[in-house]
Short mmCIF file of C-alpha atoms and ligand atoms in Angstrom, two decimals:
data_model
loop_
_atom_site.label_atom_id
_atom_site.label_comp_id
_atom_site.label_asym_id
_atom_site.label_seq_id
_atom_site.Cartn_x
_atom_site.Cartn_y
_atom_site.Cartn_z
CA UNK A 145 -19.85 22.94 -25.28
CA UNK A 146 -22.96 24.15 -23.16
CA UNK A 147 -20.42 23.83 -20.28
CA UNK A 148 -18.54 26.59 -20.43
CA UNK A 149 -18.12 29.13 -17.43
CA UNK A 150 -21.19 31.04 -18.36
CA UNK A 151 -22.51 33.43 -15.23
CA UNK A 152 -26.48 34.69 -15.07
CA UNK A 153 -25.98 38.52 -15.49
CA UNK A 154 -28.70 40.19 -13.37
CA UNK A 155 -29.83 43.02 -15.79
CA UNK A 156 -32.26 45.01 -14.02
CA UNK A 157 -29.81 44.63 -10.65
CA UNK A 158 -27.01 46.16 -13.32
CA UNK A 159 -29.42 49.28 -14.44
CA UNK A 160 -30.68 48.93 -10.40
CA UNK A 161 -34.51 49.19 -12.07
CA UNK A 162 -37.40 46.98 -11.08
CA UNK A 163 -38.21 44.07 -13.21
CA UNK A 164 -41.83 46.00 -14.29
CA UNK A 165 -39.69 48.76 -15.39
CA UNK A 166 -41.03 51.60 -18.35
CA UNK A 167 -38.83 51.66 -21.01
CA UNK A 168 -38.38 55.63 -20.00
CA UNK A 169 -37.05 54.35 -16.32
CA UNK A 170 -34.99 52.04 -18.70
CA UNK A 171 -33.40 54.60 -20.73
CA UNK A 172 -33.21 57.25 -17.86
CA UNK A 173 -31.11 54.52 -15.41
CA UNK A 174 -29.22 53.65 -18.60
CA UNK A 175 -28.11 57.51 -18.88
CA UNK A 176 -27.14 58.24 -15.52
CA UNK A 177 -25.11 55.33 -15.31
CA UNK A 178 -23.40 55.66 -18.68
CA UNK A 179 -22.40 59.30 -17.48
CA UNK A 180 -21.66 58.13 -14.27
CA UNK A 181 -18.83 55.45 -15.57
CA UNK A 182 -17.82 57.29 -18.69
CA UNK A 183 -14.24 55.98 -18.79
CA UNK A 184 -12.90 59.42 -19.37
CA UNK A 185 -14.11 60.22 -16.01
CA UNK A 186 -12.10 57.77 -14.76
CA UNK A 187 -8.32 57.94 -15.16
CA UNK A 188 -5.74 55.96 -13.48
CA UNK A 189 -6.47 53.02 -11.98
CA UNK A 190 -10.19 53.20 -12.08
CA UNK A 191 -10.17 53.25 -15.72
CA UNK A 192 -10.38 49.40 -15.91
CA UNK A 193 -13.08 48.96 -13.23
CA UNK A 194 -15.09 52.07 -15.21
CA UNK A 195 -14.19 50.04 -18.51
CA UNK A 196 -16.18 46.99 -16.97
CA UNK A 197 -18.61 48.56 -15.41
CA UNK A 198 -19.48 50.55 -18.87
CA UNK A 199 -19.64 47.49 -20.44
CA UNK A 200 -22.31 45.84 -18.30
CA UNK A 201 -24.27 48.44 -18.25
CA UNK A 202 -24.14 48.75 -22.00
CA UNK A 203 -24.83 44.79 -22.26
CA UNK A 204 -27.84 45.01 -19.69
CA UNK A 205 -28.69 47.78 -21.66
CA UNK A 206 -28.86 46.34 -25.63
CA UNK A 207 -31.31 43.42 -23.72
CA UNK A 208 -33.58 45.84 -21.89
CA UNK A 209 -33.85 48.24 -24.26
CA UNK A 210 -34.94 45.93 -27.30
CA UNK A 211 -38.45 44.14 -26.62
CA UNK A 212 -37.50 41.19 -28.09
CA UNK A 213 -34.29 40.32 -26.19
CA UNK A 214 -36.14 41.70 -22.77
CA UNK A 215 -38.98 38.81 -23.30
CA UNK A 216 -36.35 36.71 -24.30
CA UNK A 217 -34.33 37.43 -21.18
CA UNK A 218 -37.84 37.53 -18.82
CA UNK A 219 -38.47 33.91 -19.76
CA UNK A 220 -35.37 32.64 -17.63
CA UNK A 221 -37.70 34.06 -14.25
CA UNK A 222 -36.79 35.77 -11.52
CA UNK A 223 -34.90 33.66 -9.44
CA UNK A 224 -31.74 33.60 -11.13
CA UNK A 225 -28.99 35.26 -8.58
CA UNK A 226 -26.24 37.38 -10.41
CA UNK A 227 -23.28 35.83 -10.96
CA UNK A 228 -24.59 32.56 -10.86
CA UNK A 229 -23.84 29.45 -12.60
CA UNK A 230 -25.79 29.43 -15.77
CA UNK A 231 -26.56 27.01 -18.73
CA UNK A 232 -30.13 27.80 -20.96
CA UNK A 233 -32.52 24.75 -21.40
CA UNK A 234 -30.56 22.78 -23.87
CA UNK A 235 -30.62 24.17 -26.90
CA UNK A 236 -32.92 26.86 -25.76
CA UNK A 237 -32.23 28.68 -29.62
CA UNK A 238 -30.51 26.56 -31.66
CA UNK A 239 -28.07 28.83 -31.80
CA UNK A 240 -24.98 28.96 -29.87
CA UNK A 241 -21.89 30.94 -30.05
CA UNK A 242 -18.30 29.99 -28.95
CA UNK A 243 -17.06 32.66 -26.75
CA UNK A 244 -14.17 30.93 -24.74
CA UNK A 245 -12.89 34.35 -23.78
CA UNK A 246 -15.25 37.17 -22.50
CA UNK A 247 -12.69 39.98 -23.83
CA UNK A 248 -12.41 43.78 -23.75
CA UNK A 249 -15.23 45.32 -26.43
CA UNK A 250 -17.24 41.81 -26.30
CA UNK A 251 -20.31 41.06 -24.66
CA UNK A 252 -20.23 38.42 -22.00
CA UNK A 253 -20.61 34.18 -22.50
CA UNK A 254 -24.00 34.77 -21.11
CA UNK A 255 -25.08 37.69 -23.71
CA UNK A 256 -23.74 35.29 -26.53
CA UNK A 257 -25.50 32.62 -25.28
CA UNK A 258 -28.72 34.22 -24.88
CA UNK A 259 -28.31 36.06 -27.85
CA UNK A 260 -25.76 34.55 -30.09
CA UNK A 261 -25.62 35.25 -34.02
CA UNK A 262 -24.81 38.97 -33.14
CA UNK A 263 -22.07 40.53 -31.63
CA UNK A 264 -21.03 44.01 -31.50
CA UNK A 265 -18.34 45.91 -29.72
CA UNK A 266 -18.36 48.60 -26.93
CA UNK A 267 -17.14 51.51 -28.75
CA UNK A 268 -18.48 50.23 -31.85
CA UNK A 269 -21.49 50.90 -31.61
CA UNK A 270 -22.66 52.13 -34.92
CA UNK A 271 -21.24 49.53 -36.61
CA UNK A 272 -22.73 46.96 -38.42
CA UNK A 273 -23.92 43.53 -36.79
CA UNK A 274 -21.51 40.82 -37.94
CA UNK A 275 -23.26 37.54 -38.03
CA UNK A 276 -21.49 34.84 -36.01
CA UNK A 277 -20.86 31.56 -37.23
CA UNK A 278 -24.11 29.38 -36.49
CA UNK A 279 -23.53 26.11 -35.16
CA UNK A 280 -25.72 23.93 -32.67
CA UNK A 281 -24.97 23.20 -29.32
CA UNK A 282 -23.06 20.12 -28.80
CA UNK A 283 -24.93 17.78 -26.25
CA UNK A 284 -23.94 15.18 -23.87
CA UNK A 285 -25.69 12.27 -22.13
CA UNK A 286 -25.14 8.70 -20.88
CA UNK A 287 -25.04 5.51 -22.10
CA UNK A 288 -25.04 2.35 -20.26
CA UNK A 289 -22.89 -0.21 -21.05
CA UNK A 290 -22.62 -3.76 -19.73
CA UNK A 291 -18.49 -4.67 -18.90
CA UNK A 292 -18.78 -7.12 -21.41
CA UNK A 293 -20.54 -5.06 -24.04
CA UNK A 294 -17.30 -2.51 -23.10
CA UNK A 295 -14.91 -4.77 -23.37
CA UNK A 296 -15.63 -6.83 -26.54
CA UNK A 297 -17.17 -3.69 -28.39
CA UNK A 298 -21.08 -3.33 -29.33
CA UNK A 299 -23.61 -1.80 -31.50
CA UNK A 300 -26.51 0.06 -29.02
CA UNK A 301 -29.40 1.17 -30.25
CA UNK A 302 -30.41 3.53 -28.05
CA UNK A 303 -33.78 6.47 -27.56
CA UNK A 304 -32.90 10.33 -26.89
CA UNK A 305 -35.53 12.65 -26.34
CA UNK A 306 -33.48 15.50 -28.55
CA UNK A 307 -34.65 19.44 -27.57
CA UNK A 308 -35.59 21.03 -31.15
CA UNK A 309 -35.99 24.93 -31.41
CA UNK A 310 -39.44 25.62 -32.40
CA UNK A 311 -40.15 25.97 -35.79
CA UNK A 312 -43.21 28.39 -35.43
CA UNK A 313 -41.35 31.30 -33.01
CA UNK A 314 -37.98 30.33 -33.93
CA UNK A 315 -37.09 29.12 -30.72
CA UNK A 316 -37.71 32.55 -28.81
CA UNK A 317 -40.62 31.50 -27.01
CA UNK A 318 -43.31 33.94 -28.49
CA UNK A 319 -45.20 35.20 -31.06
CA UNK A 320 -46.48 38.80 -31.61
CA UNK A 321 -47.62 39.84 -28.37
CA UNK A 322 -47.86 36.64 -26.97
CA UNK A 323 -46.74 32.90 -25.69
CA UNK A 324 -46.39 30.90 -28.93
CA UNK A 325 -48.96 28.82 -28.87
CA UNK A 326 -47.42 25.54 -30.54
CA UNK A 327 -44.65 25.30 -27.75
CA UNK A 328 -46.76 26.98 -25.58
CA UNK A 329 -44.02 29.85 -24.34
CA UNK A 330 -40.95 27.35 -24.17
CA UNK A 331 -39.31 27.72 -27.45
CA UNK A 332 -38.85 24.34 -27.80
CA UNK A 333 -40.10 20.65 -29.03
CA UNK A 334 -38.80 17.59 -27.40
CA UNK A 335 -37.89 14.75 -30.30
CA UNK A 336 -37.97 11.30 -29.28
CA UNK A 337 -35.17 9.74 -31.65
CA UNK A 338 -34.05 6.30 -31.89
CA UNK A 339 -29.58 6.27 -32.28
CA UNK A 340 -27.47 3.37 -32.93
CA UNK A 341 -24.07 3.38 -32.29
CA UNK A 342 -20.64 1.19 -32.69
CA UNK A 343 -19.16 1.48 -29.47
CA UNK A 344 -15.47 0.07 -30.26
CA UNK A 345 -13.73 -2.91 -28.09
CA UNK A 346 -11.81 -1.51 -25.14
CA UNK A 347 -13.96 0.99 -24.07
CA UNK A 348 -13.57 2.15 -20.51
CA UNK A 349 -16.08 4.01 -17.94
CA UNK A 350 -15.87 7.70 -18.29
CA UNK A 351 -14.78 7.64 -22.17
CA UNK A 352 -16.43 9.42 -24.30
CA UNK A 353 -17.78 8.59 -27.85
CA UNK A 354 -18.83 11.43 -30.45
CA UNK A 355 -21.68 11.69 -33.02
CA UNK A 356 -20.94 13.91 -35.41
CA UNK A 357 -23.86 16.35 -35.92
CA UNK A 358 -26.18 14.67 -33.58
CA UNK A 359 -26.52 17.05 -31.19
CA UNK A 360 -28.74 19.95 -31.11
CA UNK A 361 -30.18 21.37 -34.11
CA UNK A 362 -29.40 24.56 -35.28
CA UNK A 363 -31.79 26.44 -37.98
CA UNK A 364 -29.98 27.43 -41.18
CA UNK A 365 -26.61 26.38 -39.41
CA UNK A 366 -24.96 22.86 -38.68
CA UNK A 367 -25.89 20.52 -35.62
CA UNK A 368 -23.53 20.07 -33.06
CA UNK A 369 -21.80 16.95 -31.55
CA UNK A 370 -23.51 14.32 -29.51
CA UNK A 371 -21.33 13.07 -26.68
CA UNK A 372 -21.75 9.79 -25.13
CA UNK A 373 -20.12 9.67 -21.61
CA UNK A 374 -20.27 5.22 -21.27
CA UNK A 375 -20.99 4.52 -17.85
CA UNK A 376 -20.56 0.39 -16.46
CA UNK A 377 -23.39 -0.91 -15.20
CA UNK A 378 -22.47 -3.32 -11.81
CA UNK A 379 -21.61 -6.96 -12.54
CA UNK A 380 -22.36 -9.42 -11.07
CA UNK A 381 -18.72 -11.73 -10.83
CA UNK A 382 -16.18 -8.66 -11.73
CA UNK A 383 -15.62 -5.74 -9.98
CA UNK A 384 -13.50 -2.73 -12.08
CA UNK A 385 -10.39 -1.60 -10.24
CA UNK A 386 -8.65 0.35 -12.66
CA UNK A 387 -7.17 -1.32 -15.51
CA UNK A 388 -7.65 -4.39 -13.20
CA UNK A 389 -10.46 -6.80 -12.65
CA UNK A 390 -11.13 -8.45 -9.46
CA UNK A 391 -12.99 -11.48 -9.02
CA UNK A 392 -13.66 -14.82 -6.29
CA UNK A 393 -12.98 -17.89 -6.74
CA UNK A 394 -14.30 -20.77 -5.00
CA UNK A 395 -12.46 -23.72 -3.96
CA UNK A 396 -13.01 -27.33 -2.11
CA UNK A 397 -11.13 -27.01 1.15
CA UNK A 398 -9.23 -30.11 -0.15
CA UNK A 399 -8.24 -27.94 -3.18
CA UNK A 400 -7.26 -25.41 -1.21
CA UNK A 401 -5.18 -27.54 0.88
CA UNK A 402 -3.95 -30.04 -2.07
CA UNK A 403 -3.34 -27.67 -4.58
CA UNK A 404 -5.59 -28.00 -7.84
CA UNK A 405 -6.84 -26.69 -11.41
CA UNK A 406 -9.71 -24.94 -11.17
CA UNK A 407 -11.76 -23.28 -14.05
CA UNK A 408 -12.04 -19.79 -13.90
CA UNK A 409 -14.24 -17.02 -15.73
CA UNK A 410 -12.87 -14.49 -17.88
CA UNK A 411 -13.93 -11.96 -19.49
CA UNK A 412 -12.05 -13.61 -22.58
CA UNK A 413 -13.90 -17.51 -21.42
CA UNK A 414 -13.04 -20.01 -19.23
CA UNK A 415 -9.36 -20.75 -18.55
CA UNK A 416 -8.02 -23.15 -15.63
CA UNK A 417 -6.28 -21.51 -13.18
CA UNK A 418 -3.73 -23.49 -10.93
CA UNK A 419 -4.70 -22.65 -7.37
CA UNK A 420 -1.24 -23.49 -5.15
CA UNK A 421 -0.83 -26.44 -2.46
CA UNK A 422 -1.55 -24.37 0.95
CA UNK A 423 -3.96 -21.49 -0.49
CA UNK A 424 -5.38 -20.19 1.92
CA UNK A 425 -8.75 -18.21 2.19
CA UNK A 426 -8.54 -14.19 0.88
CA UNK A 427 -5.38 -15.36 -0.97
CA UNK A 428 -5.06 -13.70 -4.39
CA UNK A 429 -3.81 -15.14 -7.70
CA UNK A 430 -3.28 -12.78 -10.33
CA UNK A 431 -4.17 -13.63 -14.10
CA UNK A 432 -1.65 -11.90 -16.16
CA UNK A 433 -3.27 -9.46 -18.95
CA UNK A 434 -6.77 -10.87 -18.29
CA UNK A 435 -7.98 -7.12 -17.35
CA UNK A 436 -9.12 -4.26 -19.00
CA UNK A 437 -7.43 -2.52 -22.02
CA UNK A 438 -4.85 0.21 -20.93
CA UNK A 439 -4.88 3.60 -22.87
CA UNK A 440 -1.13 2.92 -23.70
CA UNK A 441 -2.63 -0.51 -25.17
CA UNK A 442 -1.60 -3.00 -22.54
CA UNK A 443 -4.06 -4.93 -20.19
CA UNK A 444 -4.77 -4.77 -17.09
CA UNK A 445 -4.65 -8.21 -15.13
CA UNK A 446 -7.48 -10.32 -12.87
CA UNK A 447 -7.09 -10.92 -9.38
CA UNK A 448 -8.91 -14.02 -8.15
CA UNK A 449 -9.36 -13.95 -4.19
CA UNK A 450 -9.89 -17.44 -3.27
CA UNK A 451 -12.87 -18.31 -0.85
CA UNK A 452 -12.86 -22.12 -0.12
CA UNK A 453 -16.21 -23.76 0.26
CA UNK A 454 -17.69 -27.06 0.66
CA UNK A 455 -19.88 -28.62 -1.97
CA UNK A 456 -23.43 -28.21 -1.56
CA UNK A 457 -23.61 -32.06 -0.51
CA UNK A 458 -20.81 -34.30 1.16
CA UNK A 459 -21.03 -37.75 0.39
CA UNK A 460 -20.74 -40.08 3.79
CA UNK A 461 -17.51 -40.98 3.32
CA UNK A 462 -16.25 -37.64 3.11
CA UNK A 463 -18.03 -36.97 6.28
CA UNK A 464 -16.19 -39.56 7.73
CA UNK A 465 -12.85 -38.25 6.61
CA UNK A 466 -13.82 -34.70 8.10
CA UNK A 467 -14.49 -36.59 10.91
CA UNK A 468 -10.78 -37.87 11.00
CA UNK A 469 -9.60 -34.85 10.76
CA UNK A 470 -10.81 -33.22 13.34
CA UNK A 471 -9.51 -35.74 15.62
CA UNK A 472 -6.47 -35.10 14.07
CA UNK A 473 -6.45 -31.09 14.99
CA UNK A 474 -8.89 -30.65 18.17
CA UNK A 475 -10.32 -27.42 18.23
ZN1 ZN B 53 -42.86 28.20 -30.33
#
């Protein structure tokens, strides 16, 4: 995934050379500090730190150095702080390489991502480049789902404007000495592309569905995954609490204080619902299993708060017997 723990290495901060740096102010920073943090200068205790050090100033050093990885690198700007949170423009080569574990001899998650398809070794430095396994990044977005469409299942059709490494520079952003022209520096081509997808019954917010190869492209190499996080757009008679659903339900004060069977919305249909002699206002009733679908396969259940209400018109005679009433209890 794009969202590993990949930190912007700062480079030129590394080398400590300006950003308009020669490539002889390159190689003579490069020097110093390789002889400075030889490791073998460093026994003990310091050997690890040296060890590290050495191996960000190699790394700083294999982008600077080569022309086509310093462009590549000078694209990102100048604002990027070291150490700082970092994920490319989606896609931003096509290429990505998994690199869960930035370990003695590699190059760091941000190198790889930058730059993945080669890796060498510190220490190994004359040997060949291995080519990593090329795969696309995997990509995740949203899709909006109605609690209905969630709970009974659905097929959404759906537009994604996909990023696309560009075809003319290869997704590096230029071409001989210059911005390529067709993507105009960005390495990239946005795709609008029309998706369908069977989203099954029982889905709840925050799952995730996967497309298979959906995700970004990757040239000579497999796509990667599409993830769709579902997200519940607000309805208008349930409210999601849980695996439970919460709901009103409005009653005739004489229901209320009779006791009645009233119908009741589901998200299953209608069902009648047996509202208690003495209910009074804000009291719940709970409808067994009539909730959402539990991950160990149960369901959830529906609380209906009761508000009582009048109908929108009283007839006279049930004015009249109001009218009792409150003769009866005297406010
Ligand atoms: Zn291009």
């Amino acid at each position: 995934m794009i969202r590993m723990g990949v930190k912007f290495q700062d480079y030129y901060e590394i080398l400590g050379v300006k950003r308009e740096a020669t490539e002889k102010e390159i190689k003579s920073a490069y020097r110093k500090l390789a002889r400075k943090w030889h490791p073998d200068l460093h026994p003990g205790e310091k050997k690890a730190e040296a060890e590290e050090k050495i191996k960000k100033i190699n790394e700083a050093y294999e982008v600077l150095s080569d022309q086509e990885k310093r462009k590549k690198y000078d694209r990102l700007g100048a604002n990027w702080q070291s150490g700082q949170d970092f994920s490319p423009p989606p896609d931003m080569d096509g290429v990505h390489y998994y690199s869960p574990a930035e370990g003695m001899g590699g190059f760091s998650n941000f190198f790889e991502m930058l730059f993945g398809g080669m890796q060498h070794g510190f220490g190994d430095k004359q040997g060949p480049f291995r080519a990593a396994p090329r795969r696309g990044a995997d990509v995740e977005t949203e899709l909006v789902l109605t609690l209905e469409e969630a709970y009974q299942g659905a097929e959404k059709t759906f537009r994604l404007d996909m990023q696309a490494a560009c075809q003319q520079c290869g997704g590096s952003g230029i071409r001989g000495q210059s911005f390529c022209s067709a993507c105009g520096g960005t390495g990239q081509h946005s795709t609008p592309r029309t998706l369908t997808v069977k989203v099954p019954p029982g889905t709840r917010e925050g799952s995730k569905i996967r497309l298979r190869n959906q995700g970004g492209a990757a040239p000579g190499g497999q796509a990667g995954d599409l993830y769709l996080k579902i997200r519940l757009s607000p309805h208008a008679y349930f409210t999601v609490k849980g695996d439970d659903l919460e709901a009103e339900l409005s009653v005739a004060p004489w229901q209320a204080a009779l006791g009645a069977k009233v119908p009741a919305r589901t998200l299953d249909g209608s069902v009648a619902v047996t509202v208690p002699p003495h209910s009074t206002a804000g009291k719940k009733l709970r409808l067994r299993g009539k909730g959402l679908s539990q991950k160990e396969g149960g369901l959830g259940d529906l609380y209906l708060k009761i508000v009582i209400d009048l109908p929108g018109q009283l007839l006279p005679e049930e004015i009249e017997l109001y009218r009792q009433l409150s003769q009866i209890r005297p406010s």
